[in-house]
Amino acid sequence: MPGLPQLPFERTDALALSPEFGELRADHPITRVRTETGDEAWLVTGYEEIRQIFADERFGRSHPTPETAPRLSHSALLGGPTGDYATETEVHTGMRRLLAPAFSARRMQALSGKVRQIVDGLLDEMAEEGPPADLHERLSVPLPIQVICELLGVPFEDRARFRATAQEMTDLSDPERSAAALREMNEYSYAIVKRKRENPGEDVYSDLATAQLPEPDVARIAGGLLFAGHETTVNQIDYGTLLLLRNPEQRDALIRDPSLAGAAVEEIMRVAAPSEHGIIRYVREEAEVAGVRFAPGDLLMLSIASANRDDRAFADAERFDISREAASPHVGFGYAIRYCLGASLARVELRAVFGSLFQRFPTLSLAVPYEDLKPRADRLTGGFNELPVTW
């Protein structure tokens, strides 16, 4: 009898998913696999199946016995359970209620002008220095860091510190290093939140300082906001640029009509997959999805990248098309009660980038062969260390 499919699958192309995802999605959108830690899990690759799980409170991020829970990876970040099993639902609801105003349409609209100014300034600097340039270090990294510092109320002069810590948090090769970095990020962030109690400002950490939540949860939420608020956007800028460079007809359409930037961002969020590491869910009580029964404590890995390429939801799903009129919204930001609070912020940043980048540099191209670009396989979030470009 053949063994279970072994995660992670081998990936040979930065922009393509491992073929196993498509094969499993077609025949078994929910299937048993073995994780890199040797544990068994359910791999969910289908669009509707993942939406159903996102919307169901019987699936969560915590586990009643976290020390013995099955894990997806050795990383302290998103490799296993987080939060308190007894209070997860209450804390999650309270956090969303508290933070939702910070990411409101009104607040994001007010922030959008500032974001465009930052983008213009970074592109000005890139133009002044001339080609070649590392787009990763000149644009993809500094933009989200400046924006998240402004929004959260984090000192900008600390950027090198928390950026380095964020990188260590995603280390898949050294569990102790990853765990130490996660603690450091939470402690650093929580120290800022505590200072906001005495000197509040117009920022998210000041809002968080008023939270009626246990201190460990506040620290975890603060650290998570700082990490996710910049790391994921860094990768989306890199991958969005690469997708447009590798699909010149789409790039040219965007140059001709910059109003397509919003649609381009949605297609980038659908197709870009900096990492194949999925989202973890644990079964809180017995449940059934698509005819598959789950037992309490079971581990699920939700492959968002695979769901966003499901032909049952997207016509010609493997094609990158910024003029796509999708009948189904992508799940790059989650869904329902698990929809990302920061989605509006990411959209503001990405629209500013892709509304300007190719207008300023219409001849932008890779400065190295595409095949030389190697995603970081040792990092949970994947992505690149550099993206050399010229014009």
CSV table of C-alpha atoms in Angstrom, one decimal:
chain,number,residue,atom,x,y,z
A,1,MET,CA,0.0,0.0,0.0
A,2,PRO,CA,1.5,3.3,-1.0
A,3,GLY,CA,2.4,5.8,1.7
A,4,LEU,CA,0.8,9.2,2.2
A,5,PRO,CA,1.8,12.2,0.0
A,6,GLN,CA,4.8,13.9,1.7
A,7,LEU,CA,4.9,17.6,2.3
A,8,PRO,CA,6.5,19.8,1.2
A,9,PHE,CA,6.2,19.0,-2.5
A,10,GLU,CA,9.1,19.9,-4.7
A,11,ARG,CA,8.8,23.2,-6.4
A,12,THR,CA,11.0,24.0,-9.5
A,13,ASP,CA,9.4,27.2,-10.8
A,14,ALA,CA,9.0,30.4,-8.7
A,15,LEU,CA,5.7,31.2,-10.4
A,16,ALA,CA,4.2,27.8,-10.8
A,17,LEU,CA,2.8,25.5,-8.0
A,18,SER,CA,4.1,22.0,-7.5
A,19,PRO,CA,2.0,19.8,-9.9
A,20,GLU,CA,0.8,17.7,-7.0
A,21,PHE,CA,-1.6,20.4,-5.9
A,22,GLY,CA,-3.4,20.4,-9.2
A,23,GLU,CA,-3.5,16.6,-9.3
A,24,LEU,CA,-4.9,16.3,-5.8
A,25,ARG,CA,-7.4,19.1,-6.3
A,26,ALA,CA,-8.8,17.4,-9.4
A,27,ASP,CA,-9.3,14.0,-7.7
A,28,HIS,CA,-9.2,14.5,-4.0
A,29,PRO,CA,-9.6,18.2,-2.9
A,30,ILE,CA,-9.4,16.9,0.7
A,31,THR,CA,-6.8,14.2,1.3
A,32,ARG,CA,-4.5,12.8,3.9
A,33,VAL,CA,-0.8,13.8,3.8
A,34,ARG,CA,2.3,13.6,5.9
A,35,THR,CA,3.8,16.9,7.0
A,36,GLU,CA,7.5,17.6,7.3
A,37,THR,CA,7.4,16.9,11.0
A,38,GLY,CA,6.1,13.3,10.3
A,39,ASP,CA,2.6,14.1,11.5
A,40,GLU,CA,-0.5,13.3,9.5
A,41,ALA,CA,-2.8,16.0,8.3
A,42,TRP,CA,-5.6,16.8,5.9
A,43,LEU,CA,-4.5,18.8,2.8
A,44,VAL,CA,-7.4,20.9,1.5
A,45,THR,CA,-6.8,22.2,-2.1
A,46,GLY,CA,-10.3,23.0,-3.3
A,47,TYR,CA,-11.8,26.5,-3.5
A,48,GLU,CA,-15.3,25.7,-2.1
A,49,GLU,CA,-13.9,23.4,0.5
A,50,ILE,CA,-11.6,26.0,1.9
A,51,ARG,CA,-14.3,28.7,1.9
A,52,GLN,CA,-16.5,26.4,3.8
A,53,ILE,CA,-13.8,25.7,6.4
A,54,PHE,CA,-13.0,29.4,6.8
A,55,ALA,CA,-16.7,30.1,7.5
A,56,ASP,CA,-17.1,27.3,10.1
A,57,GLU,CA,-16.2,28.0,13.8
A,58,ARG,CA,-15.6,24.3,14.3
A,59,PHE,CA,-12.2,24.9,12.8
A,60,GLY,CA,-9.7,27.1,14.6
A,61,ARG,CA,-6.0,27.9,15.3
A,62,SER,CA,-5.7,26.5,18.8
A,63,HIS,CA,-5.5,22.9,20.1
A,64,PRO,CA,-6.5,21.6,23.5
A,65,THR,CA,-3.1,19.9,24.0
A,66,PRO,CA,-0.6,22.1,22.0
A,67,GLU,CA,2.4,20.2,23.3
A,68,THR,CA,1.3,17.0,21.6
A,69,ALA,CA,-0.7,18.5,18.6
A,70,PRO,CA,0.2,17.5,15.1
A,71,ARG,CA,2.3,20.2,13.3
A,72,LEU,CA,2.7,21.4,9.8
A,73,SER,CA,6.4,22.4,10.2
A,74,HIS,CA,9.0,23.0,12.9
A,75,SER,CA,8.6,26.8,12.6
A,76,ALA,CA,7.3,28.5,15.7
A,77,LEU,CA,5.3,30.8,13.4
A,78,LEU,CA,2.3,29.1,11.9
A,79,GLY,CA,3.9,25.7,12.2
A,80,GLY,CA,1.5,24.5,15.0
A,81,PRO,CA,-1.3,25.7,17.3
A,82,THR,CA,-1.5,29.3,18.7
A,83,GLY,CA,-3.7,30.9,21.2
A,84,ASP,CA,-5.7,29.5,24.1
A,85,TYR,CA,-8.1,26.8,23.2
A,86,ALA,CA,-10.7,27.8,25.8
A,87,THR,CA,-10.8,31.4,24.7
A,88,GLU,CA,-9.9,31.4,21.0
A,89,THR,CA,-13.3,32.3,19.7
A,90,GLU,CA,-13.9,35.0,22.3
A,91,VAL,CA,-10.5,36.6,21.7
A,92,HIS,CA,-10.8,36.4,17.9
A,93,THR,CA,-14.2,38.2,18.0
A,94,GLY,CA,-13.0,40.8,20.5
A,95,MET,CA,-9.9,41.5,18.4
A,96,ARG,CA,-11.8,42.0,15.2
A,97,ARG,CA,-14.3,44.3,16.9
A,98,LEU,CA,-11.5,46.4,18.4
A,99,LEU,CA,-9.3,46.6,15.3
A,100,ALA,CA,-11.9,46.9,12.5
A,101,PRO,CA,-12.2,50.7,12.8
A,102,ALA,CA,-8.4,51.0,12.2
A,103,PHE,CA,-8.8,49.4,8.8
A,104,SER,CA,-12.0,51.0,7.8
A,105,ALA,CA,-12.5,52.4,4.3
A,106,ARG,CA,-12.4,55.9,5.7
A,107,ARG,CA,-9.1,55.4,7.4
A,108,MET,CA,-7.6,53.6,4.4
A,109,GLN,CA,-8.7,56.4,2.1
A,110,ALA,CA,-7.0,58.9,4.4
A,111,LEU,CA,-3.8,56.8,4.3
A,112,SER,CA,-3.8,56.3,0.6
A,113,GLY,CA,-2.4,59.7,-0.2
A,114,LYS,CA,0.5,59.1,2.2
A,115,VAL,CA,1.2,55.7,0.6
A,116,ARG,CA,1.3,57.2,-2.9
A,117,GLN,CA,3.8,59.8,-1.6
A,118,ILE,CA,6.0,57.1,-0.2
A,119,VAL,CA,5.9,55.1,-3.5
A,120,ASP,CA,6.7,58.2,-5.5
A,121,GLY,CA,9.7,59.0,-3.3
A,122,LEU,CA,11.1,55.5,-3.5
A,123,LEU,CA,10.7,55.4,-7.3
A,124,ASP,CA,12.4,58.9,-7.5
A,125,GLU,CA,15.3,57.5,-5.5
A,126,MET,CA,15.5,54.5,-7.8
A,127,ALA,CA,15.5,56.6,-10.9
A,128,GLU,CA,18.1,59.0,-9.6
A,129,GLU,CA,20.5,56.1,-8.8
A,130,GLY,CA,19.9,54.5,-12.2
A,131,PRO,CA,19.9,50.9,-13.2
A,132,PRO,CA,20.5,48.2,-12.3
A,133,ALA,CA,18.6,48.1,-9.0
A,134,ASP,CA,17.4,45.5,-6.5
A,135,LEU,CA,13.7,46.2,-6.5
A,136,HIS,CA,13.3,44.0,-3.4
A,137,GLU,CA,15.5,46.4,-1.3
A,138,ARG,CA,14.6,49.6,-3.1
A,139,LEU,CA,10.8,49.3,-3.1
A,140,SER,CA,9.3,46.0,-1.9
A,141,VAL,CA,10.8,46.1,1.6
A,142,PRO,CA,10.8,49.8,2.5
A,143,LEU,CA,7.3,50.7,1.4
A,144,PRO,CA,5.4,48.2,3.7
A,145,ILE,CA,7.7,49.0,6.6
A,146,GLN,CA,7.1,52.7,6.4
A,147,VAL,CA,3.4,52.2,6.1
A,148,ILE,CA,3.1,49.8,8.9
A,149,CYS,CA,5.2,52.0,11.2
A,150,GLU,CA,2.8,54.8,10.5
A,151,LEU,CA,-0.4,52.8,11.0
A,152,LEU,CA,0.6,50.9,14.1
A,153,GLY,CA,2.7,53.6,15.8
A,154,VAL,CA,6.0,51.7,15.7
A,155,PRO,CA,9.2,53.8,15.8
A,156,PHE,CA,10.5,53.9,12.2
A,157,GLU,CA,14.1,54.0,13.5
A,158,ASP,CA,13.5,50.4,14.8
A,159,ARG,CA,12.9,49.1,11.3
A,160,ALA,CA,16.2,47.2,11.0
A,161,ARG,CA,15.5,45.4,14.3
A,162,PHE,CA,12.0,44.2,13.7
A,163,ARG,CA,12.7,43.3,10.0
A,164,ALA,CA,15.6,41.1,11.1
A,165,THR,CA,13.4,39.5,13.8
A,166,ALA,CA,10.7,38.9,11.3
A,167,GLN,CA,13.1,37.1,9.0
A,168,GLU,CA,14.2,34.8,11.9
A,169,MET,CA,10.6,34.1,12.8
A,170,THR,CA,10.1,32.4,9.4
A,171,ASP,CA,13.2,30.2,9.7
A,172,LEU,CA,12.1,26.6,8.9
A,173,SER,CA,15.6,25.1,9.6
A,174,ASP,CA,16.1,26.1,13.2
A,175,PRO,CA,13.0,25.7,15.5
A,176,GLU,CA,14.8,27.3,18.5
A,177,ARG,CA,15.8,30.4,16.5
A,178,SER,CA,12.3,30.7,15.1
A,179,ALA,CA,10.7,30.4,18.6
A,180,ALA,CA,13.2,32.9,20.1
A,181,ALA,CA,12.4,35.4,17.3
A,182,LEU,CA,8.7,35.0,17.8
A,183,ARG,CA,9.0,35.8,21.5
A,184,GLU,CA,11.2,38.8,20.8
A,185,MET,CA,8.7,40.2,18.2
A,186,ASN,CA,5.8,39.8,20.7
A,187,GLU,CA,7.8,41.3,23.6
A,188,TYR,CA,9.0,44.2,21.5
A,189,SER,CA,5.5,45.0,20.1
A,190,TYR,CA,3.9,44.6,23.5
A,191,ALA,CA,6.4,47.0,25.1
A,192,ILE,CA,5.2,49.7,22.6
A,193,VAL,CA,1.6,48.9,23.3
A,194,LYS,CA,2.2,49.4,27.1
A,195,ARG,CA,3.8,52.8,26.4
A,196,LYS,CA,0.8,53.8,24.4
A,197,ARG,CA,-1.3,53.4,27.6
A,198,GLU,CA,0.5,56.4,29.0
A,199,ASN,CA,1.0,58.3,25.7
A,200,PRO,CA,-1.7,57.3,23.2
A,201,GLY,CA,-1.6,58.4,19.6
A,202,GLU,CA,-3.8,58.1,16.5
A,203,ASP,CA,-2.6,54.6,15.7
A,204,VAL,CA,-3.5,50.9,16.0
A,205,TYR,CA,-1.2,50.1,18.9
A,206,SER,CA,-3.0,52.9,20.9
A,207,ASP,CA,-6.3,51.2,20.1
A,208,LEU,CA,-4.8,47.8,21.2
A,209,ALA,CA,-3.6,49.4,24.5
A,210,THR,CA,-7.3,49.7,25.5
A,211,ALA,CA,-8.1,46.1,24.8
A,212,GLN,CA,-9.8,44.1,27.6
A,213,LEU,CA,-7.9,40.9,26.6
A,214,PRO,CA,-5.4,38.8,28.5
A,215,GLU,CA,-1.8,40.2,28.2
A,216,PRO,CA,-0.4,37.2,26.3
A,217,ASP,CA,-3.2,37.6,23.7
A,218,VAL,CA,-2.5,41.3,23.3
A,219,ALA,CA,1.3,40.6,22.9
A,220,ARG,CA,0.6,37.9,20.3
A,221,ILE,CA,-1.8,40.1,18.4
A,222,ALA,CA,0.6,43.1,18.4
A,223,GLY,CA,3.5,41.0,17.2
A,224,GLY,CA,1.3,39.4,14.5
A,225,LEU,CA,0.1,42.7,13.2
A,226,LEU,CA,3.7,44.0,12.9
A,227,PHE,CA,4.9,40.8,11.2
A,228,ALA,CA,2.0,40.2,8.8
A,229,GLY,CA,1.6,44.0,8.2
A,230,HIS,CA,4.8,44.1,6.2
A,231,GLU,CA,6.2,40.7,5.4
A,232,THR,CA,3.3,39.5,3.2
A,233,THR,CA,3.1,42.8,1.2
A,234,VAL,CA,6.9,42.6,0.5
A,235,ASN,CA,6.4,39.3,-1.2
A,236,GLN,CA,3.3,40.4,-3.1
A,237,ILE,CA,5.2,43.4,-4.6
A,238,ASP,CA,8.1,41.1,-5.7
A,239,TYR,CA,5.8,38.5,-7.1
A,240,GLY,CA,3.4,41.0,-8.7
A,241,THR,CA,6.3,42.6,-10.5
A,242,LEU,CA,7.6,39.3,-11.6
A,243,LEU,CA,4.2,38.1,-12.9
A,244,LEU,CA,3.9,41.3,-15.0
A,245,LEU,CA,7.4,41.0,-16.3
A,246,ARG,CA,6.8,37.4,-17.3
A,247,ASN,CA,3.5,38.3,-19.0
A,248,PRO,CA,4.4,41.3,-21.2
A,249,GLU,CA,0.9,41.5,-22.8
A,250,GLN,CA,-0.5,42.1,-19.3
A,251,ARG,CA,2.2,44.6,-18.4
A,252,ASP,CA,1.6,46.5,-21.6
A,253,ALA,CA,-2.1,46.6,-20.9
A,254,LEU,CA,-1.4,48.1,-17.5
A,255,ILE,CA,1.0,50.7,-19.0
A,256,ARG,CA,-1.7,51.7,-21.6
A,257,ASP,CA,-4.4,51.9,-18.9
A,258,PRO,CA,-3.2,52.5,-15.3
A,259,SER,CA,-6.8,52.3,-14.1
A,260,LEU,CA,-6.3,48.5,-14.4
A,261,ALA,CA,-4.1,48.7,-11.3
A,262,GLY,CA,-6.9,47.6,-9.0
A,263,ALA,CA,-7.8,44.6,-11.2
A,264,ALA,CA,-4.1,43.8,-11.5
A,265,VAL,CA,-3.8,43.7,-7.7
A,266,GLU,CA,-6.7,41.2,-7.4
A,267,GLU,CA,-5.1,39.0,-10.0
A,268,ILE,CA,-1.7,39.2,-8.4
A,269,MET,CA,-3.3,38.2,-5.1
A,270,ARG,CA,-5.0,35.3,-6.8
A,271,VAL,CA,-2.0,33.9,-8.7
A,272,ALA,CA,1.1,34.9,-6.7
A,273,ALA,CA,2.3,32.2,-4.4
A,274,PRO,CA,5.5,33.1,-2.7
A,275,SER,CA,5.2,30.1,-0.5
A,276,GLU,CA,3.4,26.8,-0.7
A,277,HIS,CA,3.1,26.6,3.1
A,278,GLY,CA,-0.6,26.6,3.8
A,279,ILE,CA,-2.8,27.9,6.6
A,280,ILE,CA,-3.3,25.7,9.6
A,281,ARG,CA,-6.6,24.8,11.1
A,282,TYR,CA,-7.4,22.4,13.9
A,283,VAL,CA,-10.8,20.7,14.3
A,284,ARG,CA,-12.5,21.8,17.4
A,285,GLU,CA,-15.5,19.4,17.2
A,286,GLU,CA,-16.5,16.7,14.8
A,287,ALA,CA,-17.3,18.1,11.3
A,288,GLU,CA,-17.8,17.0,7.7
A,289,VAL,CA,-16.8,18.9,4.6
A,290,ALA,CA,-17.3,17.5,1.0
A,291,GLY,CA,-18.1,14.1,2.4
A,292,VAL,CA,-14.9,13.9,4.5
A,293,ARG,CA,-15.4,13.5,8.2
A,294,PHE,CA,-12.9,15.2,10.6
A,295,ALA,CA,-12.3,14.3,14.3
A,296,PRO,CA,-11.5,16.8,17.0
A,297,GLY,CA,-7.8,17.6,17.1
A,298,ASP,CA,-7.2,16.8,13.4
A,299,LEU,CA,-4.8,19.1,11.6
A,300,LEU,CA,-5.8,20.7,8.3
A,301,MET,CA,-3.5,22.5,5.9
A,302,LEU,CA,-5.5,24.9,3.7
A,303,SER,CA,-3.7,25.6,0.4
A,304,ILE,CA,-4.8,29.1,-0.5
A,305,ALA,CA,-2.5,29.0,-3.5
A,306,SER,CA,-4.2,25.9,-4.8
A,307,ALA,CA,-7.7,27.1,-4.1
A,308,ASN,CA,-7.0,30.3,-6.1
A,309,ARG,CA,-6.2,28.1,-9.1
A,310,ASP,CA,-9.3,25.9,-8.9
A,311,ASP,CA,-10.9,25.6,-12.4
A,312,ARG,CA,-14.2,25.1,-10.7
A,313,ALA,CA,-14.0,28.7,-9.5
A,314,PHE,CA,-11.9,30.4,-12.1
A,315,ALA,CA,-12.0,29.9,-15.9
A,316,ASP,CA,-8.6,29.1,-17.3
A,317,ALA,CA,-7.3,29.4,-13.7
A,318,GLU,CA,-3.6,29.0,-14.5
A,319,ARG,CA,-3.6,32.1,-16.7
A,320,PHE,CA,-2.6,35.4,-15.3
A,321,ASP,CA,-5.1,37.9,-16.7
A,322,ILE,CA,-5.5,41.4,-15.2
A,323,SER,CA,-8.7,41.9,-17.3
A,324,ARG,CA,-10.3,38.8,-15.8
A,325,GLU,CA,-13.9,39.2,-14.8
A,326,ALA,CA,-13.9,36.7,-12.1
A,327,ALA,CA,-17.2,35.2,-11.0
A,328,SER,CA,-15.6,34.1,-7.8
A,329,PRO,CA,-13.4,36.3,-5.5
A,330,HIS,CA,-10.0,34.9,-4.6
A,331,VAL,CA,-9.3,33.7,-1.1
A,332,GLY,CA,-5.9,35.3,-0.8
A,333,PHE,CA,-7.3,37.4,2.1
A,334,GLY,CA,-9.3,34.5,3.6
A,335,TYR,CA,-13.1,34.4,3.8
A,336,ALA,CA,-16.0,35.1,6.1
A,337,ILE,CA,-15.1,35.3,9.8
A,338,ARG,CA,-11.5,34.6,8.8
A,339,TYR,CA,-11.2,37.4,6.3
A,340,CYS,CA,-8.0,39.4,6.8
A,341,LEU,CA,-8.5,42.7,8.6
A,342,GLY,CA,-5.5,44.1,6.8
A,343,ALA,CA,-6.8,43.4,3.3
A,344,SER,CA,-7.8,47.0,2.7
A,345,LEU,CA,-4.3,48.2,3.7
A,346,ALA,CA,-2.6,45.7,1.4
A,347,ARG,CA,-4.8,46.8,-1.5
A,348,VAL,CA,-3.9,50.5,-0.9
A,349,GLU,CA,-0.2,49.7,-1.0
A,350,LEU,CA,-0.3,47.3,-3.9
A,351,ARG,CA,-2.5,49.7,-6.0
A,352,ALA,CA,-0.1,52.5,-5.4
A,353,VAL,CA,2.8,50.4,-6.5
A,354,PHE,CA,1.3,48.9,-9.6
A,355,GLY,CA,-0.4,52.1,-10.6
A,356,SER,CA,3.0,53.8,-10.8
A,357,LEU,CA,5.9,51.3,-11.2
A,358,PHE,CA,5.5,50.6,-14.9
A,359,GLN,CA,4.4,54.1,-15.7
A,360,ARG,CA,7.7,55.3,-14.3
A,361,PHE,CA,9.7,52.5,-15.7
A,362,PRO,CA,7.9,51.1,-18.8
A,363,THR,CA,11.1,49.3,-20.0
A,364,LEU,CA,11.6,47.6,-16.6
A,365,SER,CA,13.0,44.1,-17.0
A,366,LEU,CA,14.9,41.4,-15.0
A,367,ALA,CA,18.6,42.1,-14.7
A,368,VAL,CA,19.3,38.3,-14.3
A,369,PRO,CA,17.8,35.3,-16.1
A,370,TYR,CA,14.5,34.2,-14.7
A,371,GLU,CA,15.9,30.8,-13.9
A,372,ASP,CA,18.4,32.3,-11.6
A,373,LEU,CA,15.7,33.6,-9.2
A,374,LYS,CA,15.6,31.2,-6.3
A,375,PRO,CA,12.7,31.4,-3.8
A,376,ARG,CA,13.8,31.0,-0.2
A,377,ALA,CA,12.9,27.4,0.5
A,378,ASP,CA,14.2,27.7,4.1
A,379,ARG,CA,11.6,30.5,5.0
A,380,LEU,CA,8.0,29.9,5.8
A,381,THR,CA,6.9,32.9,3.8
A,382,GLY,CA,9.1,32.0,0.8
A,383,GLY,CA,9.8,35.0,-1.5
A,384,PHE,CA,13.2,36.3,-2.6
A,385,ASN,CA,16.3,37.8,-1.0
A,386,GLU,CA,16.6,40.1,-4.1
A,387,LEU,CA,14.9,41.0,-7.3
A,388,PRO,CA,17.5,42.5,-9.7
A,389,VAL,CA,15.9,44.7,-12.4
A,390,THR,CA,17.1,47.2,-15.0
A,391,TRP,CA,15.5,49.6,-17.5
